[in-house]
Coordinates of C-alpha atoms and ligand atoms in Angstrom, one line a residue:
X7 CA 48.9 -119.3 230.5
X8 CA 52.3 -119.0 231.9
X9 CA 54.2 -121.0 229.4
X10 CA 57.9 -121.2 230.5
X11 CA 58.4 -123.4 232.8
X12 CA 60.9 -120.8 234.4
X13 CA 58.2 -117.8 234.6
X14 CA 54.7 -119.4 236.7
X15 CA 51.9 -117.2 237.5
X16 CA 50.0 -118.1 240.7
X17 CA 51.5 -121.3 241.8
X18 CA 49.5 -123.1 244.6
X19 CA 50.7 -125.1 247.1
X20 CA 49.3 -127.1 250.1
X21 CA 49.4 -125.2 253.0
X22 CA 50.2 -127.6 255.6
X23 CA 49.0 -127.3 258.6
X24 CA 51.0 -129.9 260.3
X25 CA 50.1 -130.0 264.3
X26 CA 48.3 -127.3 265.9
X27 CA 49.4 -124.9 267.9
X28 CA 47.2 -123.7 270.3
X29 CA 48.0 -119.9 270.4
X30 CA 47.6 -118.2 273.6
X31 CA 48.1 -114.6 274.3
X32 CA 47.9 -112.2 277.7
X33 CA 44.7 -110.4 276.7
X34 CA 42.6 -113.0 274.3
X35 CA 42.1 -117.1 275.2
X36 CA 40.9 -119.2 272.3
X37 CA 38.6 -121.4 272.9
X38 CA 39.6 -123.1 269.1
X39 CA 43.0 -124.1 267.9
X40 CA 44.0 -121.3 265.7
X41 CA 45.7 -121.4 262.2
X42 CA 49.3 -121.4 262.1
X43 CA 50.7 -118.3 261.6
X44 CA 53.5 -119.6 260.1
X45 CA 55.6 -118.9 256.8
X46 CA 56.1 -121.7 254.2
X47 CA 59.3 -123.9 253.0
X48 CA 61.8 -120.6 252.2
X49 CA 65.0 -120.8 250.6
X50 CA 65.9 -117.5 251.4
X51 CA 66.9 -115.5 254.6
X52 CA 65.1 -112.5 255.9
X53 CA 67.8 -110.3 255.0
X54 CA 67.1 -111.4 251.1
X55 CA 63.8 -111.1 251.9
X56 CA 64.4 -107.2 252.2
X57 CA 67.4 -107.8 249.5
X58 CA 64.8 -108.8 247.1
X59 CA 62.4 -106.3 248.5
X60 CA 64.6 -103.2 247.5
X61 CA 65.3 -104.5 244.5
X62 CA 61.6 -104.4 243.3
X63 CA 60.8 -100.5 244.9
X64 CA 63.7 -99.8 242.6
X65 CA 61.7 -101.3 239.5
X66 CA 58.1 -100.6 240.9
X67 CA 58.6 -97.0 241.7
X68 CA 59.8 -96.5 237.6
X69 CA 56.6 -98.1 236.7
X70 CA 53.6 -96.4 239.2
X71 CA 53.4 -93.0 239.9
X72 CA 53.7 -92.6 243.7
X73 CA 50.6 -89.8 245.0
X74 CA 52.4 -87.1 246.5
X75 CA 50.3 -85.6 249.4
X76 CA 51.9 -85.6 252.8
X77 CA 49.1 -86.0 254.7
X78 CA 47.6 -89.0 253.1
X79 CA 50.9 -90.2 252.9
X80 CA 50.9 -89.5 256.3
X81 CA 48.3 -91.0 257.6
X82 CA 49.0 -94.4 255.2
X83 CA 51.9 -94.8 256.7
X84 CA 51.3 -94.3 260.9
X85 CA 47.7 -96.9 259.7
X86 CA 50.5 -99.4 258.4
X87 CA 52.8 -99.1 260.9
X88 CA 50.4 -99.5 263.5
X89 CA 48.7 -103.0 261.5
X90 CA 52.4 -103.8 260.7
X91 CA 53.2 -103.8 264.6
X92 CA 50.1 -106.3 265.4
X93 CA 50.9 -108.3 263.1
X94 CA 51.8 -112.3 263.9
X95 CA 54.6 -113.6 263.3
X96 CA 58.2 -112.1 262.9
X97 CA 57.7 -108.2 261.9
X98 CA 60.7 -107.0 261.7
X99 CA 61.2 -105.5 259.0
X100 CA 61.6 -102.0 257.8
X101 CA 58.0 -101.0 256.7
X102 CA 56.9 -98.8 254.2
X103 CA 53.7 -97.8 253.2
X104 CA 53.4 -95.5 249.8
X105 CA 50.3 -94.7 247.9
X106 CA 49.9 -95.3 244.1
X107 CA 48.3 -92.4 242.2
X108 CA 46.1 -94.8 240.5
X109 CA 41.7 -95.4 240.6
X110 CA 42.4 -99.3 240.0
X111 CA 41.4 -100.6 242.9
X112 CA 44.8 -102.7 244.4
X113 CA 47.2 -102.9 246.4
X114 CA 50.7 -105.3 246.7
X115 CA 53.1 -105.8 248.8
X116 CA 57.5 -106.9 247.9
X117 CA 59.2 -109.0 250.1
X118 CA 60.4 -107.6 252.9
X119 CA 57.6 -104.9 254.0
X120 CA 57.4 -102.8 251.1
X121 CA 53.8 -102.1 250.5
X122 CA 52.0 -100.0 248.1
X123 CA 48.2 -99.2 248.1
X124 CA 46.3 -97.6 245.4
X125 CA 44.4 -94.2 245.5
X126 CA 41.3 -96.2 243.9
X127 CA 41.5 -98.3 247.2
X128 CA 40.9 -95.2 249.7
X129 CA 38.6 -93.6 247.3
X130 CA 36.3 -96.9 247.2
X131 CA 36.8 -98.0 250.9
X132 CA 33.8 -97.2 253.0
X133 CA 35.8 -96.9 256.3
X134 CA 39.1 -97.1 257.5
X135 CA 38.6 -100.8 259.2
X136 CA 37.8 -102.0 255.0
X137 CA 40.8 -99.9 254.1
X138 CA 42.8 -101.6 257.4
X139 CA 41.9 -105.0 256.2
X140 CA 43.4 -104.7 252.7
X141 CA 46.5 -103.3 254.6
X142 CA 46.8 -106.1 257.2
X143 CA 46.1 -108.6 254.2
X144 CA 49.3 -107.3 252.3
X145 CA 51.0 -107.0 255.6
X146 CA 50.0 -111.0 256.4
X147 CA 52.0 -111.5 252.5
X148 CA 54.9 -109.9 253.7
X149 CA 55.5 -111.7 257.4
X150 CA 54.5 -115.0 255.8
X151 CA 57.0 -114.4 253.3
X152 CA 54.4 -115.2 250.3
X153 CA 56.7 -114.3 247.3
X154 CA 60.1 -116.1 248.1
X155 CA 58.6 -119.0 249.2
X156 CA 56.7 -119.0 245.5
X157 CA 60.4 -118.1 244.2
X158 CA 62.1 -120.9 246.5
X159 CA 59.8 -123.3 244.8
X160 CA 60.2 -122.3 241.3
X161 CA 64.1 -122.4 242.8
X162 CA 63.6 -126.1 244.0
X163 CA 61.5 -127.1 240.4
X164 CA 64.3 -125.5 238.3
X165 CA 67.5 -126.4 239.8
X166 CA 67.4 -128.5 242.4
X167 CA 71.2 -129.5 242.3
X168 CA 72.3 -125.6 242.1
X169 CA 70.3 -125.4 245.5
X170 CA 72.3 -128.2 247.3
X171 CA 75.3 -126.2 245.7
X172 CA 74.0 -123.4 247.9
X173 CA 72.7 -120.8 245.1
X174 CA 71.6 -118.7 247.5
X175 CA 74.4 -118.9 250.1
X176 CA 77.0 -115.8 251.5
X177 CA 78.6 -113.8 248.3
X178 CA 76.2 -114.4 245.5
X179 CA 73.6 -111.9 244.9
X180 CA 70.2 -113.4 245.5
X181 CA 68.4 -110.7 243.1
X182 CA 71.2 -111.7 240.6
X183 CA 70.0 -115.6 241.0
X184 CA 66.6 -114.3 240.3
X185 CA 67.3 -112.5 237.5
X186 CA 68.9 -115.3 236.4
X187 CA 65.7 -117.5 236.6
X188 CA 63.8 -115.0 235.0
X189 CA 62.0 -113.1 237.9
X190 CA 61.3 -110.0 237.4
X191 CA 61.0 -107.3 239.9
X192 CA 58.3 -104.9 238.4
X193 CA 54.7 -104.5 239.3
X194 CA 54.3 -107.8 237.0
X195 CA 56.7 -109.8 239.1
X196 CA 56.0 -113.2 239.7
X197 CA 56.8 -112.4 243.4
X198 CA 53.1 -110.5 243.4
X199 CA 51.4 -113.3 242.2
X200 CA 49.9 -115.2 245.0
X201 CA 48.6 -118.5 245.1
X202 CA 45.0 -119.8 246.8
X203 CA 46.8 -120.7 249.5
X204 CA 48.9 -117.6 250.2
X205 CA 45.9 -115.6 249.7
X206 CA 44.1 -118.0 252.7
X207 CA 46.9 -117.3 254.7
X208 CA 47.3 -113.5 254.2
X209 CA 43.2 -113.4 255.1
X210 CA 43.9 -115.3 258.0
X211 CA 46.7 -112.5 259.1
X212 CA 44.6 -109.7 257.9
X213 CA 41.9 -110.7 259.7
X214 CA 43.5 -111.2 263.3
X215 CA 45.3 -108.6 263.1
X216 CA 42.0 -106.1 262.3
X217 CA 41.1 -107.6 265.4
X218 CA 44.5 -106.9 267.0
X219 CA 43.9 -103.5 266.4
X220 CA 40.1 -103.2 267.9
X221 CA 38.7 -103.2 264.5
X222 CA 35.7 -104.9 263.5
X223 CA 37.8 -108.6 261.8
X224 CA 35.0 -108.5 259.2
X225 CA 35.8 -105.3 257.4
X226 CA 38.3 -106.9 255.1
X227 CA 36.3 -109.5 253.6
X228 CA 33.9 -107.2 253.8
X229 CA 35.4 -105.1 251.3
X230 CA 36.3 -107.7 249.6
X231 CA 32.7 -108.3 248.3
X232 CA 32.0 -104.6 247.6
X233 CA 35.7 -104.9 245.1
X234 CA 33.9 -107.7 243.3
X235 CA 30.1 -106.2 243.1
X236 CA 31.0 -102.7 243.1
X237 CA 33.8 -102.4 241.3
X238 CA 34.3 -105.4 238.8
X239 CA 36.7 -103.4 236.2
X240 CA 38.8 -101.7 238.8
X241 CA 39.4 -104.5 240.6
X242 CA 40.2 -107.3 237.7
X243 CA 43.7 -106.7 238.8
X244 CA 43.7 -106.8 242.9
X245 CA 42.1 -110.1 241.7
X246 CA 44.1 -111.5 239.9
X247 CA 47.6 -110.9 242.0
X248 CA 45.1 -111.9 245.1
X249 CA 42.7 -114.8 243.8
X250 CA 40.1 -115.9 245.8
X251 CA 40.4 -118.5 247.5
X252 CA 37.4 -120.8 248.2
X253 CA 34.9 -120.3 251.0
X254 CA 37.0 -117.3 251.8
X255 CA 33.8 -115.6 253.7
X256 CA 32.9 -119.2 255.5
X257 CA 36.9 -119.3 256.2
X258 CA 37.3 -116.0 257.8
X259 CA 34.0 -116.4 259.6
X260 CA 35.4 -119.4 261.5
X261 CA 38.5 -117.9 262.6
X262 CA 35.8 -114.6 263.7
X263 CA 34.0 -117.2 265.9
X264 CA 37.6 -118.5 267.4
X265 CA 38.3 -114.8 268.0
X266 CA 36.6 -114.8 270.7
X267 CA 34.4 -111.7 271.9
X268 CA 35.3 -108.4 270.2
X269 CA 36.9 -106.5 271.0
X270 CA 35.7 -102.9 269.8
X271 CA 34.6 -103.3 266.5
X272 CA 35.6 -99.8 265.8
X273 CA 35.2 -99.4 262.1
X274 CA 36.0 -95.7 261.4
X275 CA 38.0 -92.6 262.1
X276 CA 37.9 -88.8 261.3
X277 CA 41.7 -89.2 260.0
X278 CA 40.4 -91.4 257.2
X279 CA 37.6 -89.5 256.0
X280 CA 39.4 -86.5 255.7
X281 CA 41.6 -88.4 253.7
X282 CA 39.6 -89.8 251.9
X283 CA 38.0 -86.1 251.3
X284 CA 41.3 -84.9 250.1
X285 CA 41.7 -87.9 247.8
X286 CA 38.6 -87.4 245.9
X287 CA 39.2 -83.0 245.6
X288 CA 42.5 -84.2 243.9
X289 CA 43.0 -84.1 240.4
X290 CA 41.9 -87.2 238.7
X291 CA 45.5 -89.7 238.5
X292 CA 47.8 -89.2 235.1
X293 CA 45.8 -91.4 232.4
X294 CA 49.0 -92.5 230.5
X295 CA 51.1 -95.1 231.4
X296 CA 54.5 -93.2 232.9
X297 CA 57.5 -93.5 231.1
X298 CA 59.6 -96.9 231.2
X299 CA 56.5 -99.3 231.5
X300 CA 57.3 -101.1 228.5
X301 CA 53.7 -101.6 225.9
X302 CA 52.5 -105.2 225.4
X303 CA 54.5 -106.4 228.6
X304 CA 50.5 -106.9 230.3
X305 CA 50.6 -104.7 232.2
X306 CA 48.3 -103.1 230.1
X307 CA 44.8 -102.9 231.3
X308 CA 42.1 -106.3 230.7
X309 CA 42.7 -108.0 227.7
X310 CA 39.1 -108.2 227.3
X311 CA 38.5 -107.6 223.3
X312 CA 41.9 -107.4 221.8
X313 CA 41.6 -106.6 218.0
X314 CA 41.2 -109.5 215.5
X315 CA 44.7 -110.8 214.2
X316 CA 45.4 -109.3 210.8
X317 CA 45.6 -111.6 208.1
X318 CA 48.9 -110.0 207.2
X319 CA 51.8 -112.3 208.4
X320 CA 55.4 -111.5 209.2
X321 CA 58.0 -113.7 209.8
X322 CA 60.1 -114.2 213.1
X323 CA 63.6 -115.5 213.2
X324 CA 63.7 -116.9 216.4
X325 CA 66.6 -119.4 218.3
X326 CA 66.6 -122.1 216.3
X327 CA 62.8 -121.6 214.4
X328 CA 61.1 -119.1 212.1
X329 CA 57.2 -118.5 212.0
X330 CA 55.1 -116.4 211.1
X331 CA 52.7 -114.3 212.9
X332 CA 49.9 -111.8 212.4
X333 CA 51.8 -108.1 211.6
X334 CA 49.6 -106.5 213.9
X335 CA 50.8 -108.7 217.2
X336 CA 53.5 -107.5 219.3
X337 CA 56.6 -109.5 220.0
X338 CA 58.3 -109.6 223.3
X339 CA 61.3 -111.8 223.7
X340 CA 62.5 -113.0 226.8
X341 CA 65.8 -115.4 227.9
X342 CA 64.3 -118.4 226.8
X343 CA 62.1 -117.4 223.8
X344 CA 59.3 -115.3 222.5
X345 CA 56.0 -114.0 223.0
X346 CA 53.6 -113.2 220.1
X347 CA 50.9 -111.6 221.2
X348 CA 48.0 -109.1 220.1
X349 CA 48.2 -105.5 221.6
X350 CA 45.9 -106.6 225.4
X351 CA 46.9 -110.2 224.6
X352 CA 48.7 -110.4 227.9
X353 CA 47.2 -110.0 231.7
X354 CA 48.9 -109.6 234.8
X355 CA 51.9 -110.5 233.7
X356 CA 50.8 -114.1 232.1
X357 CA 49.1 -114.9 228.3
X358 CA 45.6 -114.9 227.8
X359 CA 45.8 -114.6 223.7
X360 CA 47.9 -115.5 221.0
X361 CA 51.3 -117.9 220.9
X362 CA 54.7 -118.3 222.4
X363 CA 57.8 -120.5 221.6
X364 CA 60.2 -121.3 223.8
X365 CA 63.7 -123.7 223.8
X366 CA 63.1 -126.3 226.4
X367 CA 66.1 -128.4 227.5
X368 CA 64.2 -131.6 229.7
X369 CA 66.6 -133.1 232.9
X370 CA 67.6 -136.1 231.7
X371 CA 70.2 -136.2 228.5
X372 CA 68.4 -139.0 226.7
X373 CA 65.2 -138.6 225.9
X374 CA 62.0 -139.2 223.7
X375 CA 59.6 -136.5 222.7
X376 CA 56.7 -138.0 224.5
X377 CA 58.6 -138.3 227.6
X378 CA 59.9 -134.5 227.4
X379 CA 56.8 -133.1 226.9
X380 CA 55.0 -135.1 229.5
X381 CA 57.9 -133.4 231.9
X382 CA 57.6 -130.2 230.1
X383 CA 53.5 -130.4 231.3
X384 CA 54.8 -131.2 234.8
X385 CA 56.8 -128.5 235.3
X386 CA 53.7 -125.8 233.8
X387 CA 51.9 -127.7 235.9
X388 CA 53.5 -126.0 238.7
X389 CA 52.9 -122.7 237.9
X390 CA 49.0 -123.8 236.3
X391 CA 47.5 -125.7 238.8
X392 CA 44.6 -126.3 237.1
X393 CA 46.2 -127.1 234.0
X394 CA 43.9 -130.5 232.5
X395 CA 45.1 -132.3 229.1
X396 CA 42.6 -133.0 227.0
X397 CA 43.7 -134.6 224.3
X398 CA 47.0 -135.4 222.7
X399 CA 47.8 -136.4 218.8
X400 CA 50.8 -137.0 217.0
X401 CA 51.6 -134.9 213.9
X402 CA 54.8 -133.9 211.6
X403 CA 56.0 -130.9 210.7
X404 CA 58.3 -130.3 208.2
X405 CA 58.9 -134.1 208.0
X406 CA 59.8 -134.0 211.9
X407 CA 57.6 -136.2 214.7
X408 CA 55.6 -133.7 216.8
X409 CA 53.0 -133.8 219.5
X410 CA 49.8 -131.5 219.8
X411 CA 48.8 -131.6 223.0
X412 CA 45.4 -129.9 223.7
X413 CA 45.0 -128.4 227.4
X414 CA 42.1 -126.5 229.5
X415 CA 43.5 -124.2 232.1
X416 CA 42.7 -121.3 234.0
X417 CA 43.2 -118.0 232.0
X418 CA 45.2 -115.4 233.5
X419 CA 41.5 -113.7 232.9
X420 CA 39.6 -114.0 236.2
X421 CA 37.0 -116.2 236.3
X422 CA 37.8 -117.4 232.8
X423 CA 38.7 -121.1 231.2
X424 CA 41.5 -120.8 228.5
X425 CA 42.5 -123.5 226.1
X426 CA 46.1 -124.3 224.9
X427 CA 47.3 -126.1 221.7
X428 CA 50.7 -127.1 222.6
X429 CA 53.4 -128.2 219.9
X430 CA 56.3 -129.9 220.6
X431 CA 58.9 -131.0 218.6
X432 CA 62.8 -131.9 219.0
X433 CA 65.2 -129.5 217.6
X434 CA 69.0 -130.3 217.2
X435 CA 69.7 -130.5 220.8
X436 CA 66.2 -129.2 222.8
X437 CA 62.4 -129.3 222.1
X438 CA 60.7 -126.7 221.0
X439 CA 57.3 -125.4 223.1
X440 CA 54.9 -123.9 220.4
X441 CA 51.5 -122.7 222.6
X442 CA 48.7 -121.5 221.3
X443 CA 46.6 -119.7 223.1
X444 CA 42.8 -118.0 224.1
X445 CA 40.2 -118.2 226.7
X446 CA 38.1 -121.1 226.2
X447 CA 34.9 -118.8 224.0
X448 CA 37.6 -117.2 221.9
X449 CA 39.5 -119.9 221.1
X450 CA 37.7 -120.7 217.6
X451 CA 37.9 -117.2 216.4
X452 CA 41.2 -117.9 216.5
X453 CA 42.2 -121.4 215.3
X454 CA 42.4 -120.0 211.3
X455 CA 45.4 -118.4 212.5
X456 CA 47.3 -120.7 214.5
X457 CA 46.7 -123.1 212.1
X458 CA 48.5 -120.6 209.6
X459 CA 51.0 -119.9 211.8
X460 CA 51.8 -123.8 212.9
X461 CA 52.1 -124.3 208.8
X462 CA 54.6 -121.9 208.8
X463 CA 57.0 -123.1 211.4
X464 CA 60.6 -124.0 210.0
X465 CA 62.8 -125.1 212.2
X466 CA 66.6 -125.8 212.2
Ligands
LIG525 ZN1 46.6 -111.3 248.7

């Protein structure tokens, strides 16, 4: 679960469709209205876009290690740039294509056309129209501008009044304003993290422009499937930055049928196989993570079976609170509070075990607890869409009124249910946001503990 209200994981929104426009172009009629190919509510400019953009190679590139071969590099880039330039939509933007020595099977793209491919994704592709489809998919994040319209949201949610103040207007710096919210710009960045509906949309674009460019439109989707039967542990993380969205196939099938007659259906190329052949005579990638990846941030591989909690506890002096947590849990402390979490515990970037406090200041200056924490839900609610409450129960602790508030949610585990116990209490001038968490069959094995550690809250 993505717990701060300032730091959401995979927010959906509804793509709106709004009217149709009926796209027509020289060499290809539709018979069908087509999808509109066009980017979402967007606070910033297209120059931040590639602002923001830079900012992120800067932090990506100390985290991957970049495959240096010139001729795959090579031929990465012209396949791009050649995707890139059939594109819909506004593509201007200074493209880059890199490849990440890495057999995880992924690929992501920054704002502003910076796009990074994994070696695992050549190595596992069958042909270079499969490989072009996950290309043209990243591409289609970049031209609809997936991850500042996720940040202009969060923007909106958090500070709607700074907005109308022009936050993002000439003279400040927009990666600065970020910052500030408590976006990062790493490979864990919540600008990678797309929602349902981005991931729709960048299909949508893949998959026109694979036809665009005379390939068969079916080879992304295509590979796709072989990610998810193939290659289920390589790919748990290409899934989770790019969830599926539903009917994907049926989706991507009806805009094939509004297509119209294909064009080539060309699906391979000497230039990928031999790079593919050069690839795979390569040594194997480095095994340990390079330098400056910080441990226990998640971006650590699966958190499938993270070690039991150790009945040892430590305290933690925190911002107003002290608890205690299990001495073999890693800490990681952020603006607005902390993260206790056992080595794995944390996936992609969000929490899929253990607990995390944070200082929450609601809108409005007066306030009762159960109205804070039913705003404090609304805003997680934004980044957890699926977020449910289950049950909600009053307690003390330490003498103080507090709320448990028992939720279901997606885990940041794909294709798992998580629950979340979530405390809150008021603190001398904020609440205080105790989660619990584990996915939904792991949750018992570790209730003993959080019950220990809710006993040992103090708080100022
Ligand atoms: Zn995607």
């Amino acid at each position: 679960m993505s717990t701060q209200a300032r730091r959401p994981r995979g927010k959906d929104y509804i793509w709106r469709v709004g009217l149709a426009a009926l796209v027509v172009l020289p060499t290809v009629a539709f018979a069908a209205e087509l999808p509109r190919f066009k980017p979402g509510f967007n606070l910033f400019s297209q120059e931040q876009d590639i602002q923001v953009g830079r900012e992120g190679v800067a932090q990506v590139e100390k985290e991957v290690t970049l495959l240096r071969d010139p001729a795959v590099e090579r031929y990465v880039s012209d396949l791009g740039r050649r995707l890139a330039g059939l594109a819909p939509g506004n593509t201007d933007y200074p493209w880059t294509f890199k490849v990440v020595n890495s057999r995880d099977i992924n690929a992501f793209a920054l704002p502003g056309g910076f796009i990074y491919v994994n070696r695992g994704v050549l190595e596992a592709a069958e042909d270079e129209a499969q490989l072009a489809g996950v290309m043209a998919h990243e591409i289609g994040h970049v031209t609809m501008r997936h991850g500042t319209h996720q940040a202009s949201q969060m923007m909106l949610a958090q500070m709607p009044l700074a907005i109308l103040g022009g936050v993002l207007g000439k003279g400040s710096s927009v990666t600065g304003q970020l910052a500030q919210l408590g976006i990062s710009f790493g490979v864990n960045s919540l600008l990678l993290k797309n929602s349902r509906g981005a991931e729709s949309q960048a299909d949508e674009v893949g998959t026109y422009t694979l036809y665009q460019a005379g390939y068969d439109p079916k080879a992304m989707v295509q590979f796709f499937g072989i990610i998810e039967k193939k290659y289920p542990q390589q790919g748990l993380q290409f899934f989770s930055d790019h969830p599926n969205p539903e009917n994907r196939i049926k989706k991507v099938d009806q805009l094939i049928s509004q297509l119209g007659p294909q064009q080539q259906g060309r699906t391979d190329s000497p230039e990928f196989q031999a790079a593919k052949k050069r690839l795979l005579a390569l040594p194997p990638p480095p095994k340990t993570k390079p330098a400056g990846q910080p441990s226990g941030s998640g971006s650590s591989g699966p958190a499938v079976n993270p070690p039991a909690p150790s009945s040892q506890l430590v305290k933690y002096q925190g911002d107003g609170f002290v608890i205690a947590y299990p001495n073999n849990w890693e800490v990681q402390q952020s603006k607005d509070g902390v993260t206790l979490a056992p080595p794995g515990g944390v996936f992609s970037g969000a929490q899929a075990y253990g607990a995390s406090l944070s200082n929450y200041v609601p809108p409005q200056e007066s306030w009762g607890l159960i109205d804070a924490t039913k705003q404090l839900l609304d805003s997680l609610r934004q980044s957890n869409p699926n977020l449910r409450v289950v049950k909600q129960t009053s307690l003390k602790i330490k003498g103080r009124a507090a709320l448990s508030t028992l939720l279901e949610n997606d885990s940041p585990l794909p294709g798992q249910k998580e629950t979340d116990r979530l405390i809150t209490v008021r603190t001398k001038d904020a609440m205080l946001a105790l989660v619990f968490v584990a996915p939904q069959a792991a949750f018992e094995a570790y209730r003993a503990t959080f019950d220990r550690m809710l006993k040992s809250l103090e708080l100022r």
